[in-house]
XYZ file of C-alpha atoms in Angstrom:
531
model
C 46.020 62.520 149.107
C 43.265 61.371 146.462
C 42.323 58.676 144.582
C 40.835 58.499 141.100
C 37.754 55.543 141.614
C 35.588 53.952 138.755
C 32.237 53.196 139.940
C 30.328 50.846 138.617
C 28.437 53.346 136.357
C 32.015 54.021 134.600
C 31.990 57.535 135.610
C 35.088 58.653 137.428
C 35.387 60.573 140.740
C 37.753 61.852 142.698
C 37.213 60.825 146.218
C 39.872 61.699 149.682
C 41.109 58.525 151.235
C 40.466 59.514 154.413
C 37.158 61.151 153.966
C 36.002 57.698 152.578
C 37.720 56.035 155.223
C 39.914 54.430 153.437
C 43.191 55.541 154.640
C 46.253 52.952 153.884
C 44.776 50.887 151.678
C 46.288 51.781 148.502
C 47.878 49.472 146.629
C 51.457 50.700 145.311
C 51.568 48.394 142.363
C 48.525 50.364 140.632
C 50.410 53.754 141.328
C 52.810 53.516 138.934
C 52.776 53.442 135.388
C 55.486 53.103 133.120
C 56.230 53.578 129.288
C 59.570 52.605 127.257
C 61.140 55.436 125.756
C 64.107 54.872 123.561
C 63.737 51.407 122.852
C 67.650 50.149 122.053
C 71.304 51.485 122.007
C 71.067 51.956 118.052
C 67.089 54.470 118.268
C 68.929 55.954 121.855
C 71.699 57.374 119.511
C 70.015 58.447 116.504
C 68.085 60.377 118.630
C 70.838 61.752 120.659
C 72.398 62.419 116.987
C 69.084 64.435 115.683
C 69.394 66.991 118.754
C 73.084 67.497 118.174
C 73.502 67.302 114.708
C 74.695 70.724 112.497
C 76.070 71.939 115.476
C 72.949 71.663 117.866
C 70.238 73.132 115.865
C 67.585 71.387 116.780
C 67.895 72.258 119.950
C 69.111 75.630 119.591
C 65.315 75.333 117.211
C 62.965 74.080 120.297
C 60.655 76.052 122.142
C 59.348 76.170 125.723
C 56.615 73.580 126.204
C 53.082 75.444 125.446
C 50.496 73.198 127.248
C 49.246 76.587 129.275
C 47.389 79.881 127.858
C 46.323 83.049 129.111
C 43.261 81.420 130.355
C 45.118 78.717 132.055
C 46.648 81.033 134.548
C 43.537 81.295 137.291
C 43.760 82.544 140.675
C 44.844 80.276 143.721
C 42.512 78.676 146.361
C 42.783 77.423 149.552
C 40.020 74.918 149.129
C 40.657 71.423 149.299
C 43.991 70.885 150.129
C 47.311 67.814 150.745
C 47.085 64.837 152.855
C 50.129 63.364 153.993
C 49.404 59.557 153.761
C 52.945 58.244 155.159
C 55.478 59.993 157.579
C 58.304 62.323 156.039
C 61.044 61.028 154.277
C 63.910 61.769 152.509
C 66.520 60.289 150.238
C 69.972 61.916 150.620
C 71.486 63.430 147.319
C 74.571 61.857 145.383
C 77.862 62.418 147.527
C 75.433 63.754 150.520
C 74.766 60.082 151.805
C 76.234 60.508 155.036
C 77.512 63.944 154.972
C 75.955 66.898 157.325
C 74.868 70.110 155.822
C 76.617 73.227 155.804
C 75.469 76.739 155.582
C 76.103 79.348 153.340
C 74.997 82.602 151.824
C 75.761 82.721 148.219
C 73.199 81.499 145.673
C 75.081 79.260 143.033
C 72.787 77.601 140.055
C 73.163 73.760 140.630
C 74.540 71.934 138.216
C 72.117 68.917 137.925
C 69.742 71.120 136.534
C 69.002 71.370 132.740
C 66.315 71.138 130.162
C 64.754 67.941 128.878
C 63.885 68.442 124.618
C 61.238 66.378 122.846
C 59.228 66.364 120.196
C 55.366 66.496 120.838
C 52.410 64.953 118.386
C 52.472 68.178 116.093
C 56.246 67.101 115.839
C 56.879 70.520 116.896
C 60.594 70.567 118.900
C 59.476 72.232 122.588
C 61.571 71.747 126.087
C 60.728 72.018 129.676
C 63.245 72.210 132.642
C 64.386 68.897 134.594
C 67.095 67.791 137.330
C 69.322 65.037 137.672
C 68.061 62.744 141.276
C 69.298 60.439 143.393
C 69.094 56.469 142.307
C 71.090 53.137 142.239
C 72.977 53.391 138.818
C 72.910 57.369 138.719
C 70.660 57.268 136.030
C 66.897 59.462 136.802
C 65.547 62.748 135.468
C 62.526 64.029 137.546
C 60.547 66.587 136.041
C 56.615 67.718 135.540
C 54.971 64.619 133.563
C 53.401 67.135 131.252
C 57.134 67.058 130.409
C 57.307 63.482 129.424
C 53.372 62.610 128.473
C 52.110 64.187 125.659
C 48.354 65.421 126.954
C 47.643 67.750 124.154
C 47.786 64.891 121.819
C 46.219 62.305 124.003
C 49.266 60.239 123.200
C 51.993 58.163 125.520
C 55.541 59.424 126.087
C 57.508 62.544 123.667
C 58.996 61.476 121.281
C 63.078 62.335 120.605
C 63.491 62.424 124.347
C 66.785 64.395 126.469
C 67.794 65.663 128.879
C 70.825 67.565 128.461
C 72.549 69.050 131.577
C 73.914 72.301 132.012
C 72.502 73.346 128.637
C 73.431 76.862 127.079
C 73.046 77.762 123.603
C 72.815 74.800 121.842
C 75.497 73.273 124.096
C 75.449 70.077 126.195
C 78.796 70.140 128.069
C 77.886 67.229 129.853
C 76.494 65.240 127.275
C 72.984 64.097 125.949
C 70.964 61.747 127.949
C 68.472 59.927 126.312
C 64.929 59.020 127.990
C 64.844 54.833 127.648
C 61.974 54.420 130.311
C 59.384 57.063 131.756
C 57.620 56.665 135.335
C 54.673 58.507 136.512
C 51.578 57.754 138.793
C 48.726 56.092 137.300
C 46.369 58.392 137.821
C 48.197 61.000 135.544
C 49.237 58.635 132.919
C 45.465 57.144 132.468
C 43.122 60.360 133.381
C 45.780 63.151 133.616
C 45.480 63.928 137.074
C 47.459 67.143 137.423
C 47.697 66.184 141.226
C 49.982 63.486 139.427
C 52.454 66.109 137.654
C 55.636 64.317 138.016
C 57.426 61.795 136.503
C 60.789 59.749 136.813
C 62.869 58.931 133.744
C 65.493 56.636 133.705
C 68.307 57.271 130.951
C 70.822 55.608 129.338
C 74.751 56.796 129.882
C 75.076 60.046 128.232
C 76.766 60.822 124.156
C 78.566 63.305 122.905
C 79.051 64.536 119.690
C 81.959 64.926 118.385
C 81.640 66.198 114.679
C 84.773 67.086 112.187
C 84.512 70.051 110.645
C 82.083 70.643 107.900
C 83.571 69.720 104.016
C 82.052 71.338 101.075
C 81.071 68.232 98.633
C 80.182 67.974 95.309
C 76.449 67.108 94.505
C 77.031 63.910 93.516
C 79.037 62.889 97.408
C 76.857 65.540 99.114
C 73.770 62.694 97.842
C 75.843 59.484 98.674
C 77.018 61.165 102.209
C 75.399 58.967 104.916
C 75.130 61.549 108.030
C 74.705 64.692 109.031
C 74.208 67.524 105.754
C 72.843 70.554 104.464
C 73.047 72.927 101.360
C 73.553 76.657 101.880
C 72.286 79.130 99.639
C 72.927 82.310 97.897
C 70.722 84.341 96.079
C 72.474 85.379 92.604
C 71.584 87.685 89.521
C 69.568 86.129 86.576
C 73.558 86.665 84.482
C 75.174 84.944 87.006
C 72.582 82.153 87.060
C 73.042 81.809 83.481
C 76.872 81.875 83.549
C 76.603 78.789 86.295
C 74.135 76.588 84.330
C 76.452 77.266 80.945
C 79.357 75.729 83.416
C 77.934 73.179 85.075
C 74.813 72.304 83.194
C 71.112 72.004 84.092
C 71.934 69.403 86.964
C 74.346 71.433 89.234
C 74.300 73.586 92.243
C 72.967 76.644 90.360
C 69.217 76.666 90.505
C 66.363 79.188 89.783
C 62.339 79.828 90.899
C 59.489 81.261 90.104
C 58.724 84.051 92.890
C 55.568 85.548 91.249
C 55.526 83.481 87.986
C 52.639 83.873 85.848
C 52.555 81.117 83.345
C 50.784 80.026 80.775
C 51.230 76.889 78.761
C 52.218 77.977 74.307
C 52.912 75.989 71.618
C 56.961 74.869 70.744
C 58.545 77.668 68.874
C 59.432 77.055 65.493
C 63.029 77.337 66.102
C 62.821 75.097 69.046
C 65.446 72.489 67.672
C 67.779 74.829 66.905
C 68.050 77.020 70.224
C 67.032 73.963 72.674
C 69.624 74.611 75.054
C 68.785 78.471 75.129
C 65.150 77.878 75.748
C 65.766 75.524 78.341
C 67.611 78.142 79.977
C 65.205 80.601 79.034
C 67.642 83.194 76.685
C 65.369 81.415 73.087
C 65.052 83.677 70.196
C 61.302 84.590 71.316
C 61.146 86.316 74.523
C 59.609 84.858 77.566
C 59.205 81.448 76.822
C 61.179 78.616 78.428
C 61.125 75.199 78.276
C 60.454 73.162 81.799
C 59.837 69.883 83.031
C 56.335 68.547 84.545
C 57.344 65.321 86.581
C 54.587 62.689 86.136
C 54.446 58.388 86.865
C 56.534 56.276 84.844
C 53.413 54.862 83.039
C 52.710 58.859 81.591
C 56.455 58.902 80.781
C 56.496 55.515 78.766
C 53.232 56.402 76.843
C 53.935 59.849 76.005
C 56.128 60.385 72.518
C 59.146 61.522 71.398
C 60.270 64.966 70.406
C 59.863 68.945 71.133
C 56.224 69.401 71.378
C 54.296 70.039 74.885
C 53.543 66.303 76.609
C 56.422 64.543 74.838
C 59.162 63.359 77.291
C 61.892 65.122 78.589
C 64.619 62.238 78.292
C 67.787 64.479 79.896
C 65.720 65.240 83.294
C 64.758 61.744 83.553
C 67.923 59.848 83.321
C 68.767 56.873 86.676
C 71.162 58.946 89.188
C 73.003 57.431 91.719
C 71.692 57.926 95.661
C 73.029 57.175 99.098
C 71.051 54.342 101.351
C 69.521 57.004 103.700
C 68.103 58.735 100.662
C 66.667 55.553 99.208
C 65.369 55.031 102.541
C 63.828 58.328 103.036
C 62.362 58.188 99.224
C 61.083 54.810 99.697
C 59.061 55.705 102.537
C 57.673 59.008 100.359
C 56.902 56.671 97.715
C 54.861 54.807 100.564
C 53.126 58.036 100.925
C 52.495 59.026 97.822
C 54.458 61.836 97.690
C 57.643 60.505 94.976
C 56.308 59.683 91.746
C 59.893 57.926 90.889
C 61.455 54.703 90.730
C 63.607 53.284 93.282
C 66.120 50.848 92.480
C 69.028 48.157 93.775
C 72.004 46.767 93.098
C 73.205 43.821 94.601
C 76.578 42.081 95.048
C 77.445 38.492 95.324
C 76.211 37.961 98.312
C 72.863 39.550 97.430
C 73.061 42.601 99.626
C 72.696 46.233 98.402
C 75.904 47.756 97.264
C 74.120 50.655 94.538
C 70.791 52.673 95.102
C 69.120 55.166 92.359
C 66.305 56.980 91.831
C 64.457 58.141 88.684
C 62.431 60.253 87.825
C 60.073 60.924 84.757
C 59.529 64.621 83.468
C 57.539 65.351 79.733
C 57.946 68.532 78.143
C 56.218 71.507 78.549
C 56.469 75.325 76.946
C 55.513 78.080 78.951
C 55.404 81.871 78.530
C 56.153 83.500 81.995
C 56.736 86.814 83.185
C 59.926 85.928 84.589
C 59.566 86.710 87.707
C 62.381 84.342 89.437
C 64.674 84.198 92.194
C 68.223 83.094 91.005
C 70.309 80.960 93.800
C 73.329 79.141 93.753
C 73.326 75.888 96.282
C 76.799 75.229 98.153
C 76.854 71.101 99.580
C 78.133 70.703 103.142
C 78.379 66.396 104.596
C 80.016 66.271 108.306
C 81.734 63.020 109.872
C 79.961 62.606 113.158
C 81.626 60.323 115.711
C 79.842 59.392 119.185
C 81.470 59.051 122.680
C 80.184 57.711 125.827
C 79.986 60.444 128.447
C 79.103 58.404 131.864
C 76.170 57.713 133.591
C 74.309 61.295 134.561
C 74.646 61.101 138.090
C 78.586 60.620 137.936
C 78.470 63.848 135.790
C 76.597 66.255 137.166
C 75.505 64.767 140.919
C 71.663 64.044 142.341
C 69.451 65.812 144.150
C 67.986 64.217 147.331
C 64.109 63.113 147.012
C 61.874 64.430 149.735
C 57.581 63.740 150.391
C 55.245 63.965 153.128
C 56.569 67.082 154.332
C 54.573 69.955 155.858
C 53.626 73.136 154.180
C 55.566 76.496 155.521
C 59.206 75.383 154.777
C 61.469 77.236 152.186
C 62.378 75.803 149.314
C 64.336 77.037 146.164
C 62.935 76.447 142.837
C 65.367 76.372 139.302
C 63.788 76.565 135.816
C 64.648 78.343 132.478
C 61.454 80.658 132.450
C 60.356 81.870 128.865
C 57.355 82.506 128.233
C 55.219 85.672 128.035
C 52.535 86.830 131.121
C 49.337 86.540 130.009
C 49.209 90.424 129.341
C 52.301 90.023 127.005
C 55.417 91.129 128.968
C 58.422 88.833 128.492
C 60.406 89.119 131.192
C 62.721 86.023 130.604
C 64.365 84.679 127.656
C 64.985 80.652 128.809
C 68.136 80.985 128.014
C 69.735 80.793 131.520
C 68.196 79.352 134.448
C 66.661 81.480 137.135
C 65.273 80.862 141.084
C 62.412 81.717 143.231
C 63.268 81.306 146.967
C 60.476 81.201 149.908
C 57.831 79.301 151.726
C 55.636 77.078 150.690
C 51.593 77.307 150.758
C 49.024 74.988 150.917
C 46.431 77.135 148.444
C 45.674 75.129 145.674
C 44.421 75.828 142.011
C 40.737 75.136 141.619
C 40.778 73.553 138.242
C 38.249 70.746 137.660
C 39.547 70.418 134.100
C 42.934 69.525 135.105
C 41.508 67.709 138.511
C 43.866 69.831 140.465
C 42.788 69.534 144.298
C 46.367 68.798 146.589
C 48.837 71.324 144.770
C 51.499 73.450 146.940
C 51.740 76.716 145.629
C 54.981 79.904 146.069
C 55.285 83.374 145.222
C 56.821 83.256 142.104
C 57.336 84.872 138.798
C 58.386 82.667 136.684
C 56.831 81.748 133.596
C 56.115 78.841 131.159
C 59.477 76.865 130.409
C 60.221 76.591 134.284
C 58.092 73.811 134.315
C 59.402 70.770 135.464
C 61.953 72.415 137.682
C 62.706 71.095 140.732
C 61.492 72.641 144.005
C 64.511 71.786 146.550
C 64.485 71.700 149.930
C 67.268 72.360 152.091
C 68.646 73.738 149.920
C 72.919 73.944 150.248
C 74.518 76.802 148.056
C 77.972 76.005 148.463
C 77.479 71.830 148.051
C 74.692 72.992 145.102
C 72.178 69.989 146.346
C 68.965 69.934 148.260
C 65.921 67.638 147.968
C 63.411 67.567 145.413
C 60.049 67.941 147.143
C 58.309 69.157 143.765
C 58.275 70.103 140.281
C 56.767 73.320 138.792
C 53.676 72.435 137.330
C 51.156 75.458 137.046
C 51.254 79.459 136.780
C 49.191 81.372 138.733
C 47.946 85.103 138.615
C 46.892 85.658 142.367
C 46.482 89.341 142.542
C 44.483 89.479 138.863
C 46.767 92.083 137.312
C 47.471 89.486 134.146
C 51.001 88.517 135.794
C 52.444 84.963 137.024
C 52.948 86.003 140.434
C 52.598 82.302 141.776
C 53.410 79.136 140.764
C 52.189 75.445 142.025
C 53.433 71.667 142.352
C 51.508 68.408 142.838
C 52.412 67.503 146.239
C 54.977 65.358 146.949
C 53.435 62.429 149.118
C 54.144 58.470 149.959
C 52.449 57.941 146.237
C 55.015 59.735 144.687
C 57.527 57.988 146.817
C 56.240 54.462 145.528
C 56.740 56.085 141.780
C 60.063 57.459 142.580
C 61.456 54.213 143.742
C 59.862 52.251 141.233
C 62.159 54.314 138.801
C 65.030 54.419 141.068
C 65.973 51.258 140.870
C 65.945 50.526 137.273
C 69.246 49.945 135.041
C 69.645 51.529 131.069
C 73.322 50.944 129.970
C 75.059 52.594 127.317
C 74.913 53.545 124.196
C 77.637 53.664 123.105
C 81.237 51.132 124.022
């Protein structure tokens, strides 16, 4: 094993225990590092909510993580090398605690295995593979920490993170589990040490989602809806357009745009008063010109005058509507940011809480002569009645792998992951959508990579690419029981034979520091979140 030392200088080096002769003197308390994750019950389930809302299309959305590139993927070398620091050990999987292993020849997927889905500092909706592992209250995730720490954006944990078991399709048949507290080794979380590529995430009992079937709403209840919406649309002819807006006036669900528009700003035509409605509309007595709204600040609105003419304000688009809280919530905080010009206001009952919200905002005329170059759309409002269900702790679920360090190179071991990514040369063999295996021995060549401080990885022939990281590496490995023992996670991709194809991949290995980590996280408690 190494250690990552800060001389006095402040430069940091990465020195071999027992090359400095300091074999057994680390100190397990400053191995570990740990991060909250979902804070509460109420943030757990708003996040388990965002992944499975609209029948899961944000995660059906989400990509494989992207932390590698072409020039990431380096030949393997068989410099440097492990160092067991502890004797072997082993923690039995759930159900396996005092059960023998059979044999068998089939090769059946396990089912603890899954993906974990996040959102990284480009807010950008990306997922890596994970497994459910053995601990007190059934409750850990162990996957790559590149899985759980965002490096890219020099930040702490992902945020919006699951695991979801078992996951197909935008399905999670086993429920969502959402992270509440993330474990790795120091080293990693301070100078990210890939040699430190793992982490342990404790979650809270699992949710699912049970939605009713979608309603078509008005406009007016699709805005009050508090929940899970969204508006469909349909592209329509300019006639039909018209024939909405005549039924349902300027304010409903039939709406138009300027594809190509090229605009320019002409006087009020002298028959403005008495074809107002056409021109709005855009069917006035002089052809191609329309009369639209320019929103501005209230302050514009109140100083500008009355009437037809360009500037003057447009009283009919600028009129208080009623909102819902979660829209007054979400304008507020664009009004924060400067990017709603409105005004937001309240209505309080007796006991001076909110019982009304509204928005409004402040349009002045203007005339325009376009081309009319528009796209014509009608907008159909959707609301859905989401209700939430505790589904169990993980570990009573799905099971637990075993946990596994110190053990010697050679020994075969079967790695899961949902594989997606390209090679570097562009072939896409895999599609992440269903998990796939590697099976052999293990090697003790190691990826020289001095910007990742990679020195003590294990390394198999493997083809799997980008998405299988954070897989689990079991050992053991029973086909009929489904269970082994995590003794790594996929953490690299590796082009050995320099033909521009993963033909390798590599773990961190697992040794007595990872075992301090893994029991750290182990033997923490998260709860529900939901009765």
């Amino acid at each position: 094993m190494k250690r990552i030392l800060i001389p006095a200088s402040g430069a940091v080096l990465a020195t071999g225990l027992l090359a400095a002769g300091l074999a057994g003197t680390a100190q397990a308390a400053s191995d570990v590092a740990s991060d909250p994750m979902a804070k509460n019950a109420a943030v757990a389930q708003s996040i388990a909510q965002y992944w499975a809302e609209s029948n899961g299309a944000a995660l059906r959305a989400a990509t494989e993580s992207n932390i590698w590139d072409s020039k990431d993927v380096a030949k393997l070398k068989s410099t440097g090398g492990y160092s067991a620091d502890t004797k072997p050990g082993v923690v039995a999987p759930i159900g396996e605690e005092k059960k023998t292993a059979t044999k068998s020849q089939n090769v059946n997927m396990p089912k603890t295995i899954g993906k974990v889905f996040f959102l990284n500092s480009k807010g950008e909706r990306k997922w890596c593979s994970a497994t459910s592992i053995q601990s007190r209250y059934r409750n850990l995730v162990s996957t790559a920490g590149h899985c759980v720490y965002d490096t890219a954006g020099n930040a702490d944990t992902m945020s919006k993170w699951v695991f979801v078991p078992g996951y197909y399709q935008g399905k999670a048949p086993f429920g969502i589990y959402v992270g509440k507290q993330a474990f790795t080794h120091y080293d990693f979380d301070v100078y990210e040490d890939f040699d430190r590529d793992y982490a342990f995430v404790t979650v809270y009992n699992g949710i699912k989602i049970d939605a009713s079937k979608a309603s078509q709403v008005t406009k007016s209840e699709f805005e009050k809806h508090v929940g899970p919406k969204w508006v469909d649309e349909k592209t329509i002819t300019r006639d039909e357009w018209v024939a909405g807006v005549e039924k349902y006036g300027v304010n409903g669900p039939f709406q138009s745009k300027a594809v190509d528009p090229k605009v320019e700003t002409v006087a009020k035509p002298a028959d403005a008063a008495q074809h107002i409605e056409d021109y709005i509309l855009g069917k006035g007595p002089t052809a191609g010109v329309q009369l639209t709204g320019v929103e501005v600040v209230k302050s514009v609105y109140t100083n500008a005058g009355k009437g037809l003419d360009n500037g003057n304000q447009f009283e009919r688009l600028s009129t208080k509507l009623p909102i819902s809280a979660e829209e007054y919530a979400e304008l507020n905080k664009a009004k924060a940011d400067g990017k709603f010009l409105g005004e937001l206001t309240v209505d309080l009952d007796n006991n001076k809480q909110p019982k009304a919200w509204y928005k409004q905002q402040f349009f002045i005329k203007k005339w325009i002569k376009t081309s009319e170059q528009f796209r014509y759309w009608v907008e159909t409002y959707y609301v859905q009645d989401v209700k939430a269900a505790d589904a169990g702790r993980l570990g009573d679920a799905v099971g637990g792998q075993g946990f596994a360090y110190n053990q010697p190179t050679g020994k075969y071991v079967r790695v899961f992951g949902y594989p997606a990514a390209a090679h570097p040369d562009g072939h896409k063999n895999f599609t992440g959508i269903t998990p796939k295996w590697c099976y052999g021995k293990t090697t003790a060549k190691t990826v020289g990579s001095a910007a990742k401080k990679i020195e003590e990885h294990i390394a198999l022939k493997c083809s799997m690419t980008e998405g299988a990281d954070g897989g689990p590496w079991l050992l053991k490995y029973s086909n009929s029981k489904r269970l082994g023992y995590v003794n790594g996670v996929t953490s690299t991709f590796n082009d050995q034979d320099g033909n521009d194809r993963v033909d390798y991949i590599s773990s961190p290995y697992f040794d007595g520091e990872t075992n301090t980590v893994y029991k750290a996280a182990a033997n923490v408690w998260s709860g529900k979140i939901v009765g």
